[in-house]
Short mmCIF file of C-alpha atoms in Angstrom, two decimals:
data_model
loop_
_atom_site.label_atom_id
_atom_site.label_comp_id
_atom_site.label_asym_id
_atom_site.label_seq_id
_atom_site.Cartn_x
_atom_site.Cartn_y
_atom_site.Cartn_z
CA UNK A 1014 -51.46 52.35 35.75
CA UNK A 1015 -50.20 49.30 38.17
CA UNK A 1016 -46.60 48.70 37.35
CA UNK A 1017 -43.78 46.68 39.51
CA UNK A 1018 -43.42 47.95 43.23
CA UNK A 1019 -42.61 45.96 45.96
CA UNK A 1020 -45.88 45.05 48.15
CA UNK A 1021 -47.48 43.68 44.98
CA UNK A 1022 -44.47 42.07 43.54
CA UNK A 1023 -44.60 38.02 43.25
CA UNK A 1024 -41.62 36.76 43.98
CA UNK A 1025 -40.02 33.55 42.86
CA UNK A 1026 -38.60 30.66 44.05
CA UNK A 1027 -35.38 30.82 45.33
CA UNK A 1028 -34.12 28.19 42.76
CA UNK A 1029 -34.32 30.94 40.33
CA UNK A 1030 -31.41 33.45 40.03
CA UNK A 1031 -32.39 36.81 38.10
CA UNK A 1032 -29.89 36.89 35.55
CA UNK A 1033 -31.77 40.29 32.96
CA UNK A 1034 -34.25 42.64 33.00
CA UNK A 1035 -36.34 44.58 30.27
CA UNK A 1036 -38.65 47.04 30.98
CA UNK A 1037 -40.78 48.99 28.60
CA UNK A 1038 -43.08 51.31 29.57
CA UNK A 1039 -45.53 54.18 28.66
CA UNK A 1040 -44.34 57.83 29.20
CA UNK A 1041 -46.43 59.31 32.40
CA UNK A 1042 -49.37 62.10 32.32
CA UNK A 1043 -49.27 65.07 30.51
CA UNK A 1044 -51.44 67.38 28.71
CA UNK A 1045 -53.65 66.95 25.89
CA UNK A 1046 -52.44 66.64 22.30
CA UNK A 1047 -53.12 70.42 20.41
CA UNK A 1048 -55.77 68.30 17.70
CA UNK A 1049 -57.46 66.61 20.70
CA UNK A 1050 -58.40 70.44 22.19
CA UNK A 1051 -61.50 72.24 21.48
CA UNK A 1052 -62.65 75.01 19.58
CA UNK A 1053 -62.79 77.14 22.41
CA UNK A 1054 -61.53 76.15 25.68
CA UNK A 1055 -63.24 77.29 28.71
CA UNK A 1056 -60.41 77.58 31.20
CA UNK A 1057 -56.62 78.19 31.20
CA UNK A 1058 -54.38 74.90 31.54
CA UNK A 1059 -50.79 76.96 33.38
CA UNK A 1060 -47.71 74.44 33.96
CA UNK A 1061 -45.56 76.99 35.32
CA UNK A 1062 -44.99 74.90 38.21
CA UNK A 1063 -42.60 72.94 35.97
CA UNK A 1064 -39.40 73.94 34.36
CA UNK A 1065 -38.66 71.65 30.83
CA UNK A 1066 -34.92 72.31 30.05
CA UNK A 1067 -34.02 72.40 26.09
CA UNK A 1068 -30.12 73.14 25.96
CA UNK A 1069 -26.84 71.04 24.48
CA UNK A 1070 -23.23 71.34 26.35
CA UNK A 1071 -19.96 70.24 24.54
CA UNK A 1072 -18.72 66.37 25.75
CA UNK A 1073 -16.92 66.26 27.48
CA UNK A 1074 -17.41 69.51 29.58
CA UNK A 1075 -13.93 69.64 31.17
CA UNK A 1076 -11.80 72.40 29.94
CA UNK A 1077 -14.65 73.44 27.46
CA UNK A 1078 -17.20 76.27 27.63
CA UNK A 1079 -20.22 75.68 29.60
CA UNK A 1080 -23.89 75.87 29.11
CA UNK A 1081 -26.84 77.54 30.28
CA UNK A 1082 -29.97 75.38 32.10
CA UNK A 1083 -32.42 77.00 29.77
CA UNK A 1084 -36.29 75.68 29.56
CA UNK A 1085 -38.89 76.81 27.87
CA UNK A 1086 -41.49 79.47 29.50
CA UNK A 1087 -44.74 79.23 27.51
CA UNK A 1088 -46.03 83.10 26.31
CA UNK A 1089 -48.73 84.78 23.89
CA UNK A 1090 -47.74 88.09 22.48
CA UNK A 1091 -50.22 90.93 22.65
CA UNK A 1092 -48.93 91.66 19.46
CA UNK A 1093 -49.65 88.52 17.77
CA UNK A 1094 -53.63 88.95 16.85
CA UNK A 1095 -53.86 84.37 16.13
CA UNK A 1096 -55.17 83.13 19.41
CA UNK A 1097 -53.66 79.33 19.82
CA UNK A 1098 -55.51 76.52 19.50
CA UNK A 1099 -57.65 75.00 22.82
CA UNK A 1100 -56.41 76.19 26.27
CA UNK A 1101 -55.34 79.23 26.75
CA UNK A 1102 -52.11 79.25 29.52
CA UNK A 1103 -48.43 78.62 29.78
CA UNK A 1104 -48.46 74.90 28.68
CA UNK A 1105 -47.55 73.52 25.14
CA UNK A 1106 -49.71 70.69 24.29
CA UNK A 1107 -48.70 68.17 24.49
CA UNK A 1108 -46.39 68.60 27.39
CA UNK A 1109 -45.41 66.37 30.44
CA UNK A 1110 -47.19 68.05 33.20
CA UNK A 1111 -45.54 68.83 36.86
CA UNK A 1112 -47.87 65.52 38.03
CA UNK A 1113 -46.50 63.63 35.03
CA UNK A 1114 -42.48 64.43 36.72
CA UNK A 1115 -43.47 63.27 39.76
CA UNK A 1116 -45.30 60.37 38.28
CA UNK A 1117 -41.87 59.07 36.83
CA UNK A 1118 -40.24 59.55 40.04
CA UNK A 1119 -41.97 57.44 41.60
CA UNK A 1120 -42.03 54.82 38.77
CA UNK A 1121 -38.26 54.72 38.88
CA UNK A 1122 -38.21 54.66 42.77
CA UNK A 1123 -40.78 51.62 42.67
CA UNK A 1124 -38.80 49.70 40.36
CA UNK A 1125 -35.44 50.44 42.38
CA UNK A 1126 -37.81 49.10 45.45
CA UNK A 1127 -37.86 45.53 43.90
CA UNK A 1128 -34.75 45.33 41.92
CA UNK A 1129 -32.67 46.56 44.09
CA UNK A 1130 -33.95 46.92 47.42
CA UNK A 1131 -35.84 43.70 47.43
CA UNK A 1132 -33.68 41.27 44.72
CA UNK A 1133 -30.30 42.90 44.95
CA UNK A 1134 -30.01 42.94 41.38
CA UNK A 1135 -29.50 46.62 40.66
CA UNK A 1136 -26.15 48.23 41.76
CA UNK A 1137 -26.75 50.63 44.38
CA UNK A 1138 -25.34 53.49 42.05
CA UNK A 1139 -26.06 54.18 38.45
CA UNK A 1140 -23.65 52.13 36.31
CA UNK A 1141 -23.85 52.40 32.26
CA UNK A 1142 -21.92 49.20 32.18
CA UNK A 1143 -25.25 47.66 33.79
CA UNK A 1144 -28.24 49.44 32.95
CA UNK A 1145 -29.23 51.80 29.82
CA UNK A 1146 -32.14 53.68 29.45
CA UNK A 1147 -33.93 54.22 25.55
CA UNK A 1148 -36.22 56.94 24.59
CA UNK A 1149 -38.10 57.55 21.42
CA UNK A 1150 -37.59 61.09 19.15
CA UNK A 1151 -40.55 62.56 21.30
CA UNK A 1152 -38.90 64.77 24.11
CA UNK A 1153 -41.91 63.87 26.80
CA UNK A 1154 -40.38 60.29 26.90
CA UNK A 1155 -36.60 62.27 27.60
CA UNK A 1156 -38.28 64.20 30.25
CA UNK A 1157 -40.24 61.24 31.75
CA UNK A 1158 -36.31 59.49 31.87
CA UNK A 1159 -34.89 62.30 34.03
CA UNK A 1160 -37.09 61.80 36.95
CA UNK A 1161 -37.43 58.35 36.52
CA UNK A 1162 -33.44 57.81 36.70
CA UNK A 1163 -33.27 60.59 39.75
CA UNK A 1164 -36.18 58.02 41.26
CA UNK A 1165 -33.79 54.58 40.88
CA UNK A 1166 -30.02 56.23 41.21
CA UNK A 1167 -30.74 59.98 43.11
CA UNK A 1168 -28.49 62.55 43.04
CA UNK A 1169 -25.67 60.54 41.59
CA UNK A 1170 -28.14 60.04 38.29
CA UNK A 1171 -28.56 63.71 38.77
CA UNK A 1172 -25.45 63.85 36.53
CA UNK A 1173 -24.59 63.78 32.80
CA UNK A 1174 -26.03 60.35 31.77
CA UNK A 1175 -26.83 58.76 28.17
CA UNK A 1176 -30.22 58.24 26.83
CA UNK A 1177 -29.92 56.11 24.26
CA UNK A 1178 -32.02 56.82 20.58
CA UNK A 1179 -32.08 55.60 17.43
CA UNK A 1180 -32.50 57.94 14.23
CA UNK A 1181 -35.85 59.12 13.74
CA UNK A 1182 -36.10 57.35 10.42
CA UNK A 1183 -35.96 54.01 11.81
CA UNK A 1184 -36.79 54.63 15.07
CA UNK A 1185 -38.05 51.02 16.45
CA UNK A 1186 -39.26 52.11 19.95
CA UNK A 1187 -42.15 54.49 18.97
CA UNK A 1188 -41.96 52.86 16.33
CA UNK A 1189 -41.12 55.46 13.51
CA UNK A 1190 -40.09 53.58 10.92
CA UNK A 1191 -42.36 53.11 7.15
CA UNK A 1192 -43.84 49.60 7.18
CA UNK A 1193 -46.34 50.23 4.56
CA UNK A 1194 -47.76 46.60 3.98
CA UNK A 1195 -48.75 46.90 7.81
CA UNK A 1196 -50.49 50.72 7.51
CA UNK A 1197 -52.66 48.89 4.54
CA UNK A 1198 -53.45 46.03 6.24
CA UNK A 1199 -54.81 48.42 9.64
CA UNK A 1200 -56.45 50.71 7.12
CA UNK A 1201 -59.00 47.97 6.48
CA UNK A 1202 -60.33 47.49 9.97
CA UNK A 1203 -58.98 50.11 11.82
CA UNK A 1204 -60.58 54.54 12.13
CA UNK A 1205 -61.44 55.43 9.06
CA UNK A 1206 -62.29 52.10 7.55
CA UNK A 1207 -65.76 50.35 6.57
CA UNK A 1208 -64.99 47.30 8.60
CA UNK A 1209 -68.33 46.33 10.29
CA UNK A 1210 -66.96 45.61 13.51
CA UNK A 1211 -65.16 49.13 13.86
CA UNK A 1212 -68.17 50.90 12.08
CA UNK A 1213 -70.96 49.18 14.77
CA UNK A 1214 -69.56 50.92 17.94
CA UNK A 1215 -69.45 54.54 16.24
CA UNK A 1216 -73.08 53.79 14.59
CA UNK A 1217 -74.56 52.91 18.17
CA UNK A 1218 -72.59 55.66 20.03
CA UNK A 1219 -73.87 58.36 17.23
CA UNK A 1220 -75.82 60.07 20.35
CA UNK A 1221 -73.07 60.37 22.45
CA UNK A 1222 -70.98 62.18 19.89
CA UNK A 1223 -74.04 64.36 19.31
CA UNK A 1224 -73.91 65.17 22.86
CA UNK A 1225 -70.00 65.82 23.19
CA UNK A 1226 -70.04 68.04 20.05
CA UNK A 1227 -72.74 70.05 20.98
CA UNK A 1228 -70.87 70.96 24.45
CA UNK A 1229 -67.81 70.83 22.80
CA UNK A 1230 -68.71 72.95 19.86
CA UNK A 1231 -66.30 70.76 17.92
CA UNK A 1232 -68.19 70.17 13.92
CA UNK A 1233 -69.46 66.83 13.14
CA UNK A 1234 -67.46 67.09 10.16
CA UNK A 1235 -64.20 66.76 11.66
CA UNK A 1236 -63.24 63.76 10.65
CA UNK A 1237 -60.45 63.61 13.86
CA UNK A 1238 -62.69 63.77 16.30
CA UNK A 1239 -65.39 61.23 14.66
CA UNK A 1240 -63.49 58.26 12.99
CA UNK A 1241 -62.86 56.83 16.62
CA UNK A 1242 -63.18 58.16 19.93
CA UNK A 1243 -59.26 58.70 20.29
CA UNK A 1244 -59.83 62.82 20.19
CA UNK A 1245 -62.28 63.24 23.12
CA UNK A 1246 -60.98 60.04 25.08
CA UNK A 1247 -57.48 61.84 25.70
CA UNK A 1248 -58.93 65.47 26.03
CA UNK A 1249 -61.62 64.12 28.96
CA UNK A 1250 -58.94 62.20 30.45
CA UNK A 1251 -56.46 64.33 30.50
CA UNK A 1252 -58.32 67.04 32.39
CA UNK A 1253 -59.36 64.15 35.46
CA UNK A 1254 -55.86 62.69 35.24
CA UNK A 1255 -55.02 66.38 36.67
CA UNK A 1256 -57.68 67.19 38.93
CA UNK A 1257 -59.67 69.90 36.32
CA UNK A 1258 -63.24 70.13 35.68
CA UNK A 1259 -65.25 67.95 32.77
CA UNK A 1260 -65.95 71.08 30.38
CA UNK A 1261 -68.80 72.90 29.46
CA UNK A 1262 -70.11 74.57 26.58
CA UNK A 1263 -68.67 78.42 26.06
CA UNK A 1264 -71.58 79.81 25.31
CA UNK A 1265 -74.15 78.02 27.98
CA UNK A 1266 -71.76 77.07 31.44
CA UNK A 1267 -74.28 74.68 33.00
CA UNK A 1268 -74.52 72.11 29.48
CA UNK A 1269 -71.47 70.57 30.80
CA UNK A 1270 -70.29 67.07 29.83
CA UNK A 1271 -71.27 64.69 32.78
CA UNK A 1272 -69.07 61.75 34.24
CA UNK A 1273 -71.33 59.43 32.96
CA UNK A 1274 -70.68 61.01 29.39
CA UNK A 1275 -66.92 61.00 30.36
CA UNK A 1276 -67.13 57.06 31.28
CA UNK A 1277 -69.25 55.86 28.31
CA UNK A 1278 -65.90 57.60 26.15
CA UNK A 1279 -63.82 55.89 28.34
CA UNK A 1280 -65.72 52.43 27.60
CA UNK A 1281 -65.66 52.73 24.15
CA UNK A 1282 -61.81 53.50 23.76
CA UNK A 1283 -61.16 50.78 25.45
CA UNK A 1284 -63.33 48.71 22.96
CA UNK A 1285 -61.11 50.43 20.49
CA UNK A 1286 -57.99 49.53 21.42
CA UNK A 1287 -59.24 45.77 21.83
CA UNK A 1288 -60.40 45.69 18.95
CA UNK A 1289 -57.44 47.04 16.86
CA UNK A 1290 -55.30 44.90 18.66
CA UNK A 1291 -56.68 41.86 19.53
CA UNK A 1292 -60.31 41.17 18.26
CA UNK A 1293 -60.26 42.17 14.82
CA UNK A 1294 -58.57 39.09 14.01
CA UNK A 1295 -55.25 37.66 12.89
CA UNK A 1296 -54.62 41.09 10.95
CA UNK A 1297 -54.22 42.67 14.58
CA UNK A 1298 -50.94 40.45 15.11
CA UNK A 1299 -50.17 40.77 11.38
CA UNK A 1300 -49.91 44.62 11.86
CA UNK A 1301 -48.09 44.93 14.98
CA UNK A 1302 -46.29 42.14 13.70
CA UNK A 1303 -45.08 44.68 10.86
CA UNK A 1304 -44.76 47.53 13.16
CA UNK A 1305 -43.37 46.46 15.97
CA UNK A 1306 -41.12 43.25 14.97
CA UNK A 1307 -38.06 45.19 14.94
CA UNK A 1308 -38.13 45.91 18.53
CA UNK A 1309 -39.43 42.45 19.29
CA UNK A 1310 -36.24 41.03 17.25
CA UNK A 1311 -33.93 43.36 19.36
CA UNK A 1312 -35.37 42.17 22.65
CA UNK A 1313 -34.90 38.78 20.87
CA UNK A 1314 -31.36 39.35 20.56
CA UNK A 1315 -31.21 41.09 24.37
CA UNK A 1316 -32.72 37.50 25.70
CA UNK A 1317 -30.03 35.73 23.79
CA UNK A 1318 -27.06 38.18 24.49
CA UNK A 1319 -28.17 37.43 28.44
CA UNK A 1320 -28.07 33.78 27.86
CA UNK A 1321 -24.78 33.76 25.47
CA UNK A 1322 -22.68 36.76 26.62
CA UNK A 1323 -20.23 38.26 23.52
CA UNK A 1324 -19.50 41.57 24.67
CA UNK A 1325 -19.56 42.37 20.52
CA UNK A 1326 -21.52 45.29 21.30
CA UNK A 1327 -20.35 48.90 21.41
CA UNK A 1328 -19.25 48.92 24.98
CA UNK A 1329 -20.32 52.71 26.28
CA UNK A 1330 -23.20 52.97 24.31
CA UNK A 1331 -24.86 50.99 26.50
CA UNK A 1332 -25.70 48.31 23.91
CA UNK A 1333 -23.00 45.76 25.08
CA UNK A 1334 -24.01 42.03 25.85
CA UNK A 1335 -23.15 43.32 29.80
CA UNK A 1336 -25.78 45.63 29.91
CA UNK A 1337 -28.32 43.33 32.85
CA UNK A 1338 -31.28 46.11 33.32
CA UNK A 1339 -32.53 47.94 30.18
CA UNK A 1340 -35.05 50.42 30.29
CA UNK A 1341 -37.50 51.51 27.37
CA UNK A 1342 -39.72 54.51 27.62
CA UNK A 1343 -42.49 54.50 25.34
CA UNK A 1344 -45.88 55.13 23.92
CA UNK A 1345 -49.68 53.54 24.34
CA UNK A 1346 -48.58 52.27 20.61
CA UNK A 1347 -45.50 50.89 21.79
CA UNK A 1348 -47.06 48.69 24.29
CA UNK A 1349 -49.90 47.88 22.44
CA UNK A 1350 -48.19 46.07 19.98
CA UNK A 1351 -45.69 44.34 22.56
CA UNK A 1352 -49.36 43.18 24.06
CA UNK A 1353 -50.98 42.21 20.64
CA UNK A 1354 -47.53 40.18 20.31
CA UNK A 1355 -47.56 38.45 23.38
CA UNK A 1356 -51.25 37.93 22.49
CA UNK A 1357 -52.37 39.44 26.37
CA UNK A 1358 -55.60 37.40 27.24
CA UNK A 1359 -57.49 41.11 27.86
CA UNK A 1360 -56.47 43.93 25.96
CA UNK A 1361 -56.46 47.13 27.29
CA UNK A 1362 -56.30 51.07 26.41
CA UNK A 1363 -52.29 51.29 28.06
CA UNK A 1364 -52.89 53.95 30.33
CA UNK A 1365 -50.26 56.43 31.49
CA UNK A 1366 -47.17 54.84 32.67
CA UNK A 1367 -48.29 51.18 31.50
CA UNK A 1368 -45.39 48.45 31.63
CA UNK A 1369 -44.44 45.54 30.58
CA UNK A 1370 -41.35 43.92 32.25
CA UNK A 1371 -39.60 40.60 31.18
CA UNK A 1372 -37.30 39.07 33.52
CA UNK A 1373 -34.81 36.43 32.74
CA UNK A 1374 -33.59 33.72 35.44
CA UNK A 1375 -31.45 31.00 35.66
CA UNK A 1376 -32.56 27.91 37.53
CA UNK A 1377 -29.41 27.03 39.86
CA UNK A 1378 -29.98 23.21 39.84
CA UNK A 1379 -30.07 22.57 35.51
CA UNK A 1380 -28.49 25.81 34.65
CA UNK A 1381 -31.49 26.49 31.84
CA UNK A 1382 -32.79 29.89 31.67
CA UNK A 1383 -36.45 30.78 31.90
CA UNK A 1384 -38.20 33.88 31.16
CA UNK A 1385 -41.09 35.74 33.19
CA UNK A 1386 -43.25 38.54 31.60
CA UNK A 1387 -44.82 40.93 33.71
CA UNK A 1388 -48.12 43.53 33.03
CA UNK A 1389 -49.43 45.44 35.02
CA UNK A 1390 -46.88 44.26 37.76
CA UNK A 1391 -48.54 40.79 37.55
CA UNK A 1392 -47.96 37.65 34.98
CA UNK A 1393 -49.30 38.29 31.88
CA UNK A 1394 -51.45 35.80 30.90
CA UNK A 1395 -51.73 34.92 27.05
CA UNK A 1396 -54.21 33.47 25.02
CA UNK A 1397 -51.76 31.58 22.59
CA UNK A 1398 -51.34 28.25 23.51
CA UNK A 1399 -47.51 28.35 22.84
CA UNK A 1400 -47.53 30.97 25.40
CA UNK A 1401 -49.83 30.41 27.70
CA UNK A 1402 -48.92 31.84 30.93
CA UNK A 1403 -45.90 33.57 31.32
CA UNK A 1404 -44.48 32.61 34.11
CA UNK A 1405 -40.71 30.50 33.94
CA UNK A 1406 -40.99 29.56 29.95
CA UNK A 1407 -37.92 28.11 28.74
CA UNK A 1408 -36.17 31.14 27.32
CA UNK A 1409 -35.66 29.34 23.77
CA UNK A 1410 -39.47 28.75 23.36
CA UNK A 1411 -40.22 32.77 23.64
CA UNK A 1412 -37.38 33.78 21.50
CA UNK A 1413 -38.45 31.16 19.25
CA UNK A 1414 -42.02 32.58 19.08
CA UNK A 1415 -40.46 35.89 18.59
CA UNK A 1416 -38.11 34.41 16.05
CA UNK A 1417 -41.04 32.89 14.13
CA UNK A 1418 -42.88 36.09 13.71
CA UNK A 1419 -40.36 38.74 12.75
CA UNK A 1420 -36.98 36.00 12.29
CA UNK A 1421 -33.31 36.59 13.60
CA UNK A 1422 -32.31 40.50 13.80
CA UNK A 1423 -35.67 40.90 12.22
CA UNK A 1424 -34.99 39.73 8.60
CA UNK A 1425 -38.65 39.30 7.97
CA UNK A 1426 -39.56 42.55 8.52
CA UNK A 1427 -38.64 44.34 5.32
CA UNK A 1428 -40.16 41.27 3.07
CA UNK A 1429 -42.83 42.02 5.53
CA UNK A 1430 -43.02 45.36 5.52
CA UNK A 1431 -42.99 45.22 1.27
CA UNK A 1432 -40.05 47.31 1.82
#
């Protein structure tokens, strides 16, 4: 997906000092999810042109005993008679992929391109009193930070360096947390549901999915694959985001699923994800309203930190109020709801890698701050009226949106939750 890099970036008027920076984004390619596979996989899927290193080392490591660099090295046993899931191989699934790495490098040299090369914002070397980077309790987003940290900072981010996470209970990021009024509300509209406008698209696509399970071989009574076309949307995509053949049926190789098949899925996830998050209604903002507001409140409170510096924060845990650049690596839910908030004008499926960057400046000749929001690498351009487009809004009249949704530190969201 488009994100910031340098020969699309629009610049701003040189009236306007860059003063913070918030970027969330979408974790890069990688393979399908195990539920999303078929019965029977007609190729292998191998990432063993990839090492994914899983080891801990005591803090700090001077004077202390040292660890291995060990990664995983995907195997079957001929001893073990269960044959895994989908693709057979040396991949887990999901897994970031080699392409996926070198995906995030790039991201994180692109952004260095603008903020550092272009705007002079970004310190030349990696400094946690500056910028932080958050993950989420799923490891892909870890892995996507390595390479995107070696892509802004190099070798000298080729180092020990924090990822900060929150516990997996409360996780806001992914988000993780329990916000049960908000899973009833979506469970009215949303897969599963009688809702006619999420019912309509599976009723008039009930050939297609006749088509796709015959190749497939997957049963029309798995719910998974049939409630929405989530299942077949990231298995199809996931083999031409790496180059692999649409599949075939195992038992007859030339009923194959076509590109046009492919597309027509890739049509109607999109509809999907509009509709969940934008067209069904005020319940869309309602739900990611209760799912998401905690991060929303703590970007809230990263706007007014910028504006207000305390330093009250932990300093080293790259929380403080002198943190400038933070960096958020996510999921398609994750920016979803940050787009259903912002109330994006055309909601999309967020594809690999999908961002969402706001930028605070200071106009030099009043002193007021003003906030731009960037998708896509471009201004995002809202349908709420408040909003509008966001391009140098007074900073007090997006946190006060934000503040009117989820309130201060978020101390809506468990009334709003039902917590």
């Amino acid at each position: 997906m488009p994100h910031v890099r340098r020969t699309e970036y629009p610049t701003v008027d040189p009236s306007y000092e860059l003063e913070y920076v918030e970027v969330i984004h979408r974790h890069h390619k990688r393979t399908p999810y195990a539920a999303n596979t078929f019965p029977v996989e007609t190729y292998p899927w191998y990432c063993d042109d990839e090492n994914l290193f899983f080891y801990g080392t005591p803090f700090p490591t001077h004077d202390t005993n040292r660890s291995a660099n060990t990664y995983w090295s995907v195997y079957t046993s001929s001893a073990n008679p269960l044959t895994p899931r989908g693709f057979n191989g040396t991949c887990q699934f999901p897994q970031i992929t080699c392409g996926g790495l070198d995906d995030s490098w790039q991201h994180g040299a692109d952004l260095y391109g603008v903020y550092h090369d272009l705007l002079g914002f970004l310190p030349q070397e990696y400094d946690p009193n500056f910028v932080s980077f958050r993950v989420t309790n799923n490891v892909i987003t870890s892995q996507v930070a390595s390479m995107v940290t070696s892509g802004m900072f190099g070798d000298k981010a080729q180092h020990n360096l924090p990822l900060l996470i929150q516990p997996a209970s409360i996780d806001s990021l992914e988000p993780a947390f329990t916000c049960p009024a908000a899973n009833k509300n979506f469970s009215t509209y949303g897969p599963g549901s009688n809702d006619p406008g999420w019912t309509a698209h599976l009723k008039a696509a009930s050939n297609l999915h006749a088509k796709l399970d015959a190749i497939s071989g997957v049963p029309s009574t798995d719910s998974g694959f049939h409630i929405s076309f989530d299942h077949y949307f990231d298995n199809l995509s996931a083999r031409l985001c790496h180059a692999k053949p649409l599949p075939c049926n195992a038992s007859n190789p030339s009923f194959c699923v076509t590109q046009v098949m492919a597309d027509e899925v890739f049509r109607l996830g999109q509809y999907e994800y509009s509709y969940l998050y934008r067209d069904a209604g005020a319940r869309t903002l309602e739900y990611s309203v209760g799912k998401y507001g905690i991060w929303i409140a703590e970007l809230a409170q990263n706007l007014r930190d910028a504006v207000h510096p305390t330093n009250t924060s932990s300093p080293g845990k790259g929380t403080s109020s002198s943190i400038k650049f933070r960096h958020n690596i996510a999921h398609d839910g994750s920016i979803s709801h940050v787009l259903n908030i912002l109330q994006v004008e055309t909601m999309v499926w967020p594809g690999m890698g999908s961002e969402v960057v706001f930028e605070l400046y200071k106009r030099k000749v009043d002193q007021q701050y003003y906030v731009r929001v960037l998708w896509s690498g471009q201004v995002l351009r809202s349908s709420n009226p408040t909003l509008g487009i966001l391009d140098m809004l007074r900073v007090e009249k997006l946190v006060g949106y934000f503040d009117g949704l989820v309130g201060q530190r978020a101390e809506k969201i468990p009334s709003l939750c039902g917590l």
